[in-house]
Coordinates of C-alpha atoms in Angstrom, one line a residue:
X1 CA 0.0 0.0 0.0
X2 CA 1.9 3.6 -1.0
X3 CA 4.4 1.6 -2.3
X4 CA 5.7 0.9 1.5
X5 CA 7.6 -2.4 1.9
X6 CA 5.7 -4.5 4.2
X7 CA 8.2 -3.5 7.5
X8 CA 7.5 0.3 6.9
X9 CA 3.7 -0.1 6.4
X10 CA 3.9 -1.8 9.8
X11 CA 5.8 1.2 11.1
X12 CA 3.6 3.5 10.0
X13 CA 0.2 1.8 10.9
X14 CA 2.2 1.8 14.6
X15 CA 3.0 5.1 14.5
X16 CA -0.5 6.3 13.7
X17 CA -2.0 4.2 16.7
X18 CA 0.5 5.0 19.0
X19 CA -0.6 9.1 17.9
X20 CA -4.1 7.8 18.4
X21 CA -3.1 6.8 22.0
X22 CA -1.6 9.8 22.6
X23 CA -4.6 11.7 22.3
X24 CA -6.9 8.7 24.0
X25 CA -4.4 9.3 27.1
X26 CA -4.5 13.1 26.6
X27 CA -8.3 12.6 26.8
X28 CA -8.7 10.7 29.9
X29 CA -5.6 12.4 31.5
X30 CA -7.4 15.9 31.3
X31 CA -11.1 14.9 31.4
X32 CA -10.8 16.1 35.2
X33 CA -10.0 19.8 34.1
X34 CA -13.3 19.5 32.4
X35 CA -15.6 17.4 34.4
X36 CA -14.1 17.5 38.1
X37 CA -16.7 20.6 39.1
X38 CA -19.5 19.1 37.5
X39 CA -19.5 15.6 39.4
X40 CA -18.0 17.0 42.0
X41 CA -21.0 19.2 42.8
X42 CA -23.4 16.4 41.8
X43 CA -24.7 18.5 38.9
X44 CA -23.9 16.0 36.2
X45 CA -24.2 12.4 37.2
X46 CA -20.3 11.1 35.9
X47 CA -21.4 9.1 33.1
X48 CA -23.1 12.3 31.6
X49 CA -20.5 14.1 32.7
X50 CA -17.8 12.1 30.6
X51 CA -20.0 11.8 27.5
X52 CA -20.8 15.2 27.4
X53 CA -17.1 16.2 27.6
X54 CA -15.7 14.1 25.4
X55 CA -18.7 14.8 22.7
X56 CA -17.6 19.0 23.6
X57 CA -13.9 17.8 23.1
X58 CA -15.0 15.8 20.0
X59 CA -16.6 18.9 18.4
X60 CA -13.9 21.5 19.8
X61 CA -11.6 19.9 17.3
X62 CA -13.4 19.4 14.8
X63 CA -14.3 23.3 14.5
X64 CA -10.2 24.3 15.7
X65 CA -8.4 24.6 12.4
X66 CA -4.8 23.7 12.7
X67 CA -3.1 27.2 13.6
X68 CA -2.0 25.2 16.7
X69 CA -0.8 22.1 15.1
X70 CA 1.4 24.1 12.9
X71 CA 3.0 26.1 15.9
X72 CA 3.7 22.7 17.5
X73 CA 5.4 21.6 14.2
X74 CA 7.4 25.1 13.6
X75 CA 9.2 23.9 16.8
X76 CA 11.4 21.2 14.6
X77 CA 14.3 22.2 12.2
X78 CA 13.3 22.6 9.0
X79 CA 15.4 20.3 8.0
X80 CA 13.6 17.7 10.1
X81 CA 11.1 18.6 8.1
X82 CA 12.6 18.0 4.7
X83 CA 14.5 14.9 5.3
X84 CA 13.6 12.5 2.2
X85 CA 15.2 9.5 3.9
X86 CA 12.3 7.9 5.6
X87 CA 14.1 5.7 8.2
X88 CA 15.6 9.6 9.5
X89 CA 12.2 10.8 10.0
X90 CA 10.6 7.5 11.3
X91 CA 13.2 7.8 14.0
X92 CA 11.9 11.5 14.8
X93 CA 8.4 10.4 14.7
X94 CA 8.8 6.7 17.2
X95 CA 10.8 9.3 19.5
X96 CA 8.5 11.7 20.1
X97 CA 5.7 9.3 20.3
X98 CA 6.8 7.0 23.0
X99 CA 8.5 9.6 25.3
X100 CA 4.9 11.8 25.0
X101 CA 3.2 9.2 25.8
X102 CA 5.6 7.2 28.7
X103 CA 5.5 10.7 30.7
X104 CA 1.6 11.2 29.9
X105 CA 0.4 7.6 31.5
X106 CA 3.2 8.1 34.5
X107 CA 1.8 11.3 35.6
X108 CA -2.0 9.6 35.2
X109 CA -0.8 6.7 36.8
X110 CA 0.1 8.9 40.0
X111 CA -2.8 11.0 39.8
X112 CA -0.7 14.4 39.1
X113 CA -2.4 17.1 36.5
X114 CA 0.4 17.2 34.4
X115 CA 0.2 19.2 31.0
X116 CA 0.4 16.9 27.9
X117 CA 0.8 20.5 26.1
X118 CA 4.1 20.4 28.2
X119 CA 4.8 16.9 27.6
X120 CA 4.4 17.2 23.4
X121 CA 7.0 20.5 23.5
X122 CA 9.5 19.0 25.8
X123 CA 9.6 15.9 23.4
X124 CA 10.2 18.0 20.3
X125 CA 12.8 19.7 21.9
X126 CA 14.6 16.8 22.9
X127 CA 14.3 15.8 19.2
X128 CA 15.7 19.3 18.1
X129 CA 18.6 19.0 20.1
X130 CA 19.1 15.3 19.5
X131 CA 19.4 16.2 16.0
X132 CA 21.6 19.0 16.8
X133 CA 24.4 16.5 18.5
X134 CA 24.6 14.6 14.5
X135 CA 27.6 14.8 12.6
X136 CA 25.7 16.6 9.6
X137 CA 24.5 18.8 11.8
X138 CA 27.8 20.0 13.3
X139 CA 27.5 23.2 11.0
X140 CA 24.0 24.9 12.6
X141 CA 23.8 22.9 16.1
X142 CA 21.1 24.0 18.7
X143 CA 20.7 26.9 16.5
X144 CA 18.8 24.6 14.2
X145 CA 16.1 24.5 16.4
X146 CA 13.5 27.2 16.3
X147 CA 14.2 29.0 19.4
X148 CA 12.0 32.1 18.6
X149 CA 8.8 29.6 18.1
X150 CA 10.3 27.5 21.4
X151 CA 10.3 31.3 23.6
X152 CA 6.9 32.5 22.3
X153 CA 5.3 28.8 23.3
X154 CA 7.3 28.9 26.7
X155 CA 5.8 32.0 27.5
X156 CA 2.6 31.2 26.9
X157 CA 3.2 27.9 29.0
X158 CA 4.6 29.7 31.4
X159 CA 1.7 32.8 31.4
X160 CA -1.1 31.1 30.9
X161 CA -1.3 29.3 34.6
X162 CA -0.6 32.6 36.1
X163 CA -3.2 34.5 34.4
X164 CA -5.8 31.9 35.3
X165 CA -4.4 32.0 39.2
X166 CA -4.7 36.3 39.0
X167 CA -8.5 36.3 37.3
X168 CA -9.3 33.2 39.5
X169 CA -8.7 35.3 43.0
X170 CA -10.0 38.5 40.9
X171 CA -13.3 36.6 39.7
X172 CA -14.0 35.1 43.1
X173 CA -13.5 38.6 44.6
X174 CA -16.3 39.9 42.4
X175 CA -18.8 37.4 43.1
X176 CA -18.2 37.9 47.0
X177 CA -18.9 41.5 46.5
X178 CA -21.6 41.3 44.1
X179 CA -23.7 38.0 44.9
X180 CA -26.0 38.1 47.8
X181 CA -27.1 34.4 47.8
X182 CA -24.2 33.0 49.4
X183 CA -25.5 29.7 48.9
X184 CA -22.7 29.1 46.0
X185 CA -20.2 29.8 48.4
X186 CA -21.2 26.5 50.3
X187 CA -19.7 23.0 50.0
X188 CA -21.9 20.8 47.7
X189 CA -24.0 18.7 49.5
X190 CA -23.6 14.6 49.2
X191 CA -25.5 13.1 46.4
X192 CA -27.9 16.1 46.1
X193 CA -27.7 18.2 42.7
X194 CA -27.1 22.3 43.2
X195 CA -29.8 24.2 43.1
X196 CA -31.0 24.5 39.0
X197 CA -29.3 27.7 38.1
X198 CA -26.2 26.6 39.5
X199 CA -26.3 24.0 38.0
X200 CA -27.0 25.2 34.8
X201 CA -23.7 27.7 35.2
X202 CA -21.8 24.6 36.2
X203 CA -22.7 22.9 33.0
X204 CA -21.9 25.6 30.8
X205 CA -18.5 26.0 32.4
X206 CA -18.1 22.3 31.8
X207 CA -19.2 22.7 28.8
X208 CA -17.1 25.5 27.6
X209 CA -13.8 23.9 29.1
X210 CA -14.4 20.8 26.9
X211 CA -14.9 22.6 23.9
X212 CA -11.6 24.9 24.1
X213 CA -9.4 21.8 25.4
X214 CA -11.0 19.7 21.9
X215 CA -9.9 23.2 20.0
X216 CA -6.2 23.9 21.4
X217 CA -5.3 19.8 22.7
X218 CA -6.9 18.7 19.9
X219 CA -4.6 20.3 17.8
X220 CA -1.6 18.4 19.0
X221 CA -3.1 15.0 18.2
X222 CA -3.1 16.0 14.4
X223 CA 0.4 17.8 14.2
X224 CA 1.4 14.4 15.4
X225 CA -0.4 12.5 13.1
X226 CA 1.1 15.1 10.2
X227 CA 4.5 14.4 11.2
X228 CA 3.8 10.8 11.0
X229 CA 2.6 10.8 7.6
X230 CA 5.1 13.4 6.2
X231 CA 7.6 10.9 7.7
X232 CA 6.5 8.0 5.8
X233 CA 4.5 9.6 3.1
X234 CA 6.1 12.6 2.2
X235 CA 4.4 11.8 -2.0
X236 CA 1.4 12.3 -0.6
X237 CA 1.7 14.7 2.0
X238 CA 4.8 16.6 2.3
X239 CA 2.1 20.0 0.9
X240 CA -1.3 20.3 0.8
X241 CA -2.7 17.9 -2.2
X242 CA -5.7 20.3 -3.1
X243 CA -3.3 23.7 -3.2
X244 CA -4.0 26.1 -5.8
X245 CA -0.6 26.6 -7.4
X246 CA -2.1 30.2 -8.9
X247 CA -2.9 31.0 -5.7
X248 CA 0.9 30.2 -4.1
X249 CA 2.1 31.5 -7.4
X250 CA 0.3 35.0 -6.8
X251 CA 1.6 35.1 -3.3
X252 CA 5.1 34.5 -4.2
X253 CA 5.1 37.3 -6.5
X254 CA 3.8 39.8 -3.8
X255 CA 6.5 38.4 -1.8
X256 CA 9.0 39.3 -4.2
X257 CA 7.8 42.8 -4.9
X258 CA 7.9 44.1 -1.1
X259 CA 11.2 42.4 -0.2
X260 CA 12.6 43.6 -3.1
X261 CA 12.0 47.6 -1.8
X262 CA 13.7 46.7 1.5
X263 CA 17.0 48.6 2.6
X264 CA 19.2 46.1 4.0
X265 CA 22.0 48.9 5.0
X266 CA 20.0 49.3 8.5
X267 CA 19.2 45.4 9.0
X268 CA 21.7 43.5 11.6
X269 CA 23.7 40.7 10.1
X270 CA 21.7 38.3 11.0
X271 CA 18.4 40.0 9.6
X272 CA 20.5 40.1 6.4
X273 CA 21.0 36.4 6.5
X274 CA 17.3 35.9 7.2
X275 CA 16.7 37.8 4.0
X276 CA 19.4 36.5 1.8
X277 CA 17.9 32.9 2.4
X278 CA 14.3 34.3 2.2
X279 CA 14.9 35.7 -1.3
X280 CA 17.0 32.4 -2.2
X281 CA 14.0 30.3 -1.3
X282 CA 11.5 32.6 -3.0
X283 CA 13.8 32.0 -6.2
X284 CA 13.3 28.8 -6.0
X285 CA 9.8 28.3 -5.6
X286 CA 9.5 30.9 -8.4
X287 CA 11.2 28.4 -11.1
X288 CA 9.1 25.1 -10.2
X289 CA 5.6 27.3 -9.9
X290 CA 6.9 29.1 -13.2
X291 CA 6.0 25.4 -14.7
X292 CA 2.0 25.6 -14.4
X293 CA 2.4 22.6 -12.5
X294 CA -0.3 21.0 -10.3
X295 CA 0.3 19.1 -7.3
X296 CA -0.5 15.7 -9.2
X297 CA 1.5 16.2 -11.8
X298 CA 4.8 17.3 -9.0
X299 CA 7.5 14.7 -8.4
X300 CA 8.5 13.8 -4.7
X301 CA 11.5 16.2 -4.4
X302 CA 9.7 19.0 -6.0
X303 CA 7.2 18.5 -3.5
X304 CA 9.9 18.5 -1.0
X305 CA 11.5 21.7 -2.4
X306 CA 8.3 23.7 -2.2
X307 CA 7.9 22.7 1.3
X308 CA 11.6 23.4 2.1
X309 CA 10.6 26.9 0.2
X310 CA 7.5 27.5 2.3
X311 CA 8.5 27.3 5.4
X312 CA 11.8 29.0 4.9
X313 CA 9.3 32.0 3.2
X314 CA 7.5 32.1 6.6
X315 CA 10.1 31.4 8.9
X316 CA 12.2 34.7 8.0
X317 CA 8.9 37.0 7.1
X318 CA 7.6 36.7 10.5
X319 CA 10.9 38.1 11.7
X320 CA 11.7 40.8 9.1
X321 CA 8.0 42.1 9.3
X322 CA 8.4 42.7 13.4
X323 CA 11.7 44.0 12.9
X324 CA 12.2 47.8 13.8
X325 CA 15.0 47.9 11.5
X326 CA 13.1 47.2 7.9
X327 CA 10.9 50.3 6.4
X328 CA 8.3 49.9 4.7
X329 CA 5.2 51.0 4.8
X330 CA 1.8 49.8 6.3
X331 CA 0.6 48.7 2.8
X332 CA 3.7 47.0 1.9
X333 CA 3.8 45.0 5.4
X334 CA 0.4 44.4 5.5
X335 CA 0.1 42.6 1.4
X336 CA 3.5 40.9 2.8
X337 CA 1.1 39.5 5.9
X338 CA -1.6 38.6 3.7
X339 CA 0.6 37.0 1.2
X340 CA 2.7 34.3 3.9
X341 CA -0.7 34.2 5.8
X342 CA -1.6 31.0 7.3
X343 CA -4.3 29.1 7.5
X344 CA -8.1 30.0 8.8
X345 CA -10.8 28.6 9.9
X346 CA -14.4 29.6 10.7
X347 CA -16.0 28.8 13.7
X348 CA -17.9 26.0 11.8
X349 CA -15.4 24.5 9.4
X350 CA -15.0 21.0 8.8
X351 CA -12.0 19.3 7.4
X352 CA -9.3 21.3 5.8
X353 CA -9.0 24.6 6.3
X354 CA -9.0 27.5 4.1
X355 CA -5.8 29.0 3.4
X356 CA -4.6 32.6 1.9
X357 CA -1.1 33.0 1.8
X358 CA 2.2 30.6 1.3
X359 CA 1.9 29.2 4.5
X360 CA -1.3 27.3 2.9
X361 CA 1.6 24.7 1.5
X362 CA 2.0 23.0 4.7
X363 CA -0.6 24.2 7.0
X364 CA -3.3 21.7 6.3
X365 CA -4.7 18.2 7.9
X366 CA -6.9 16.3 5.9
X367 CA -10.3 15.5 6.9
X368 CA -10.0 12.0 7.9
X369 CA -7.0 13.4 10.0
X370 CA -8.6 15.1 11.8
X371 CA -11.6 13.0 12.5
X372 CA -9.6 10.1 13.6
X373 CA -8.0 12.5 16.0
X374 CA -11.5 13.6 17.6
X375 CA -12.4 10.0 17.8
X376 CA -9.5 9.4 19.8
X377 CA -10.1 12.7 21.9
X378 CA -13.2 12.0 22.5
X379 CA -12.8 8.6 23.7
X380 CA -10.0 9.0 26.0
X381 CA -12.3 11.7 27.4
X382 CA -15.0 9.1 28.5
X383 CA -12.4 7.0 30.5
X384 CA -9.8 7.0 33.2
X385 CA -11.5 10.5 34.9
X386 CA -11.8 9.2 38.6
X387 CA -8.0 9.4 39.3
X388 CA -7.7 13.0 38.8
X389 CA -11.2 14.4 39.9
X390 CA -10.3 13.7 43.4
X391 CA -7.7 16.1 43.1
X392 CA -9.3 19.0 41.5
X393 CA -12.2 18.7 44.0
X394 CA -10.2 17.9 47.5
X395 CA -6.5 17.9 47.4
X396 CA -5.5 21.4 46.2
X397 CA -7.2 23.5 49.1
X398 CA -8.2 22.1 52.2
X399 CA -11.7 22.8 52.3
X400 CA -13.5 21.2 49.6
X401 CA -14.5 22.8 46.2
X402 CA -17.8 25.1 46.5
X403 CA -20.1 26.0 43.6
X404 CA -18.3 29.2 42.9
X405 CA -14.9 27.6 42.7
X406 CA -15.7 25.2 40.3
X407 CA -17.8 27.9 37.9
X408 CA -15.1 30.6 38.6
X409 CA -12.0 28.3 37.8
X410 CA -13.5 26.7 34.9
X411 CA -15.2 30.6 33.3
X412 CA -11.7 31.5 33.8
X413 CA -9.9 28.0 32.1
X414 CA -12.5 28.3 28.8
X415 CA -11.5 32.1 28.5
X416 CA -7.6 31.4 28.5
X417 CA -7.5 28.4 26.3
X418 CA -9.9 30.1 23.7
X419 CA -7.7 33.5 23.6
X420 CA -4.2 31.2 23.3
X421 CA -6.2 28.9 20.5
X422 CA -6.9 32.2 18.8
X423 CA -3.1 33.5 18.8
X424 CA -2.3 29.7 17.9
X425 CA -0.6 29.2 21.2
X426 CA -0.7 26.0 22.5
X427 CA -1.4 26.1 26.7
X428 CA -1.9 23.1 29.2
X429 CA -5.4 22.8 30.2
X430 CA -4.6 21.2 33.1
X431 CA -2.4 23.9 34.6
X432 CA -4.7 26.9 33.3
X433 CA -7.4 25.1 35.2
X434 CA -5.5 23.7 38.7
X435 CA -4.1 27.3 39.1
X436 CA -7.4 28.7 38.8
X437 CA -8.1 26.5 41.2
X438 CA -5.8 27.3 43.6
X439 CA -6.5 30.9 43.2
X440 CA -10.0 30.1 44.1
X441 CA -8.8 28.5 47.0
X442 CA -6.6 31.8 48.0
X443 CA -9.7 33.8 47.3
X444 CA -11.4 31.9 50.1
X445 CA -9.5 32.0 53.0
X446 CA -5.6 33.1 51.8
X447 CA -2.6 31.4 50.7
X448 CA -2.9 28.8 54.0
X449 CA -5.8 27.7 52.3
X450 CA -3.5 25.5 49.9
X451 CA -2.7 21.6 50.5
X452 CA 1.1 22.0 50.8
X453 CA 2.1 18.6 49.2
X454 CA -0.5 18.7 46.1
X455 CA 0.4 21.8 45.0
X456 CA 4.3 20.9 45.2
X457 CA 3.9 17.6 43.4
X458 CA 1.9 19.9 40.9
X459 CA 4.9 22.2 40.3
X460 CA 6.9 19.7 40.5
X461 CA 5.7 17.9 37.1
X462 CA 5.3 21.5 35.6
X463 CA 9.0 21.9 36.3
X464 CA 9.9 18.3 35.3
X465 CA 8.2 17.2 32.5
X466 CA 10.0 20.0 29.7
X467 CA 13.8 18.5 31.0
X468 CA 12.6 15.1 31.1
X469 CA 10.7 14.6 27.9
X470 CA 13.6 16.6 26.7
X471 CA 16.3 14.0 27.8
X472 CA 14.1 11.1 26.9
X473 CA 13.4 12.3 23.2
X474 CA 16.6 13.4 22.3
X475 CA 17.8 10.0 23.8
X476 CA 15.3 8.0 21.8
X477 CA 15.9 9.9 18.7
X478 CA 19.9 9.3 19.0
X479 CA 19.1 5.6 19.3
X480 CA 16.8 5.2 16.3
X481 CA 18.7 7.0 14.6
X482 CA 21.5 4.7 15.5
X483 CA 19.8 1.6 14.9
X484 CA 18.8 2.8 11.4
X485 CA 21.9 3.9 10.0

């Protein structure tokens, strides 16, 4: 099948259900960040309560896009990304699959909210500078990695929990001063459901959670899966089989216009490089679109070259378009935007999404991509919840969760998660919603409010998992690559 030998086929049928358990685990590993308040408070019954997530999660993917999955890609070395021998990228793709997914089902296992957002990054990192400690890549090192897209995702990582903490203690604040049934503020009673419109606030939160987690998390699952098939089936998927070669064409000559007017005399040396290669790569694109081809009709390396192009195109645009140093005007900057644009999606699109610039080359999933991957999502989210729940609700303050805790920590988890899904940032649910939490918590009764050894075991996988993941992928990824020559 592809013209795989049988061994390879086998690889790459593994490969795609180990990416499928990856997001099965990711489910059930963060279906308490979704579902904790709601059974906690007796609102939902759990069965509901896992069903309903994981159809929210299901459909939060589904409607995502994949702005995320290709910021969690830009994290490799491009030429990672452009590595025709298959056996080099099937190495990239087993490493980052088994040490995701080894650190994933040992933090479940132990019942710790650790971030699988956390756990994906760390493993691609590892990868990067894996491939950094080759002999052929002696010449660019660590710098091969993408360390500008590896500092914006850090901070977000890094942000995001603290921002849910602060608006946690601020929300909770709010509703002390503003709501004068206090009856939220009380510990839910056993087996009795909340009163009907907390409940129905509950639910919504719940609701809201699971459908942000399916849109960022989600995400993840099919940058895996994209990987995985570049890796083996780069014919078929190393650009997007239904581009419009007019379209990239038109692009590229916009492109070529603005950088053309820039004055390189102010640029630093290394924003001349970044142009130098930028221009180079537009050059080369320009010959093999010059052909009227259509992505049919392109051979392998071809298809290899354009994506090589590509991502060089958008790698160095970002950059120069920031930069202080290159003057241009709005128009120019803003046709340059439009013309390396990524991909978008409506709130409501299914499948592929649309695309208006260069970066429509690679930023695609195909639809059965992406459906496998909501399968998997929502699955996962349907089992394994009871480990965790029992931490959200009881471990990380001493006095059990209230009404307004769980609504206010989980208002406060959707809003985050939908704002980083919109700037393509991937964040860790879980941590977005055990700080919010905890700032609930501190909003009650101060920062002795706190269980002492959750919340350090808590930090202490957010601290871990990025230098172990790191370790264990670049360890993997030197030992395939070993193994396979």
């Amino acid at each position: 099948m592809f013209g795989l030998d049988p061994t390879l086929f086998f690889l790459l049928c593994f490969c795609l259900l180990a990416a499928c358990a990856f997001e099965f685990v990711n489910g059930f590993h963060d279906t308490a960040n979704a579902v904790a308040t709601v059974i906690y408070t007796h609102s939902l019954r759990p069965t509901q309560a896992v069903v309903w997530s994981g159809f929210m999660n299901f459909l939060g993917l589904l409607t995502g896009g994949v702005g995320v999955t290709m910021s969690i890609i830009g994290l490799l070395p491009t030429e990672l990304l452009v590595d025709t021998n298959v056996y080099h990228s099937m190495a990239m793709a087993l490493s980052l699959l088994i040490s995701a997914i080894i650190w994933n089902l040992g933090t479940w296992y132990f019942g710790i909210p650790a971030s699988s957002s956390h756990t994906l990054i760390g493993s691609i990192i590892g990868i990067g500078l894996g491939h950094a400690l080759l002999p052929e890549a002696s010449n660019k090192g660590i710098s091969a990695l993408n360390w500008d897209k590896v500092i914006e995702i850090g901070q977000a990582l890094l942000l995001s929990p603290l921002f849910g903490f602060a608006l946690a203690i601020i929300l909770m604040y709010i509703l002390k001063k503003t709501v004068t049934n206090k009856e939220i503020f009380k510990e839910p009673k056993k087996k009795s459901p909340p009163p009907l419109w907390i409940r129905s606030i509950l639910i919504a939160t719940c609701t809201l959670v699971s459908f942000f987690h399916g849109r960022n998390d989600g995400q993840k699952g099919i940058g895996l899966v994209m990987v995985i098939l570049i890796a083996f089936l780069p014919g078929y998927f190393a650009i997007n089989t239904t581009l419009d070669m007019q379209m990239v064409k038109s692009s590229l000559a916009t492109v070529q216009t603005v950088t053309a007017k820039i004055d390189t005399i102010p640029l630093s040396e290394k924003e001349r490089g970044n142009l130098a290669d930028l221009k180079h790569s537009a050059s080369d694109l320009a010959i093999i679109t010059s052909q009227n081809l259509t992505p049919a009709t392109l051979t392998t390396d071809q298809k290899f070259a354009i994506r090589k192009a590509a991502l060089t195109i958008n790698k160095h645009s970002k950059k120069l378009i920031e930069s202080e140093s290159v003057a241009l005007s709005e128009n120019d900057k803003s046709a340059w935007k439009k013309a390396t644009a990524g991909s978008k999606a409506p709130f409501f699109t299914f499948g592929a999404s649309s695309s208006t610039g260069i970066a429509g080359v690679t930023d695609f999933a195909p639809n059965w991509v992406m459906w496998m991957v909501a399968l998997s999502l929502g699955l996962g989210t349907m089992i394994g919840w009871k480990r965790i729940v029992v931490t959200i609700g009881e471990k990380i303050g001493k006095d059990h969760l209230t009404y307004a805790q769980g609504a206010s920590a989980e208002l406060i988890a959707s809003l985050t998660i939908g704002l980083a899904t919109a700037y393509k940032w991937p964040v860790s649910t879980t941590h977005v919603l055990s700080s919010g939490i905890a700032g609930t918590m501190v909003a009650q009764r101060g920062i002795k409010n706190l269980q002492g050894d959750t919340v350090k075991n808590i930090v202490l996988a957010w601290i871990l998992t990025l230098p172990v993941t790191v370790v264990l992928s670049a360890g993997l990824f030197l030992f395939f690559r070993w193994i396979t020559g």
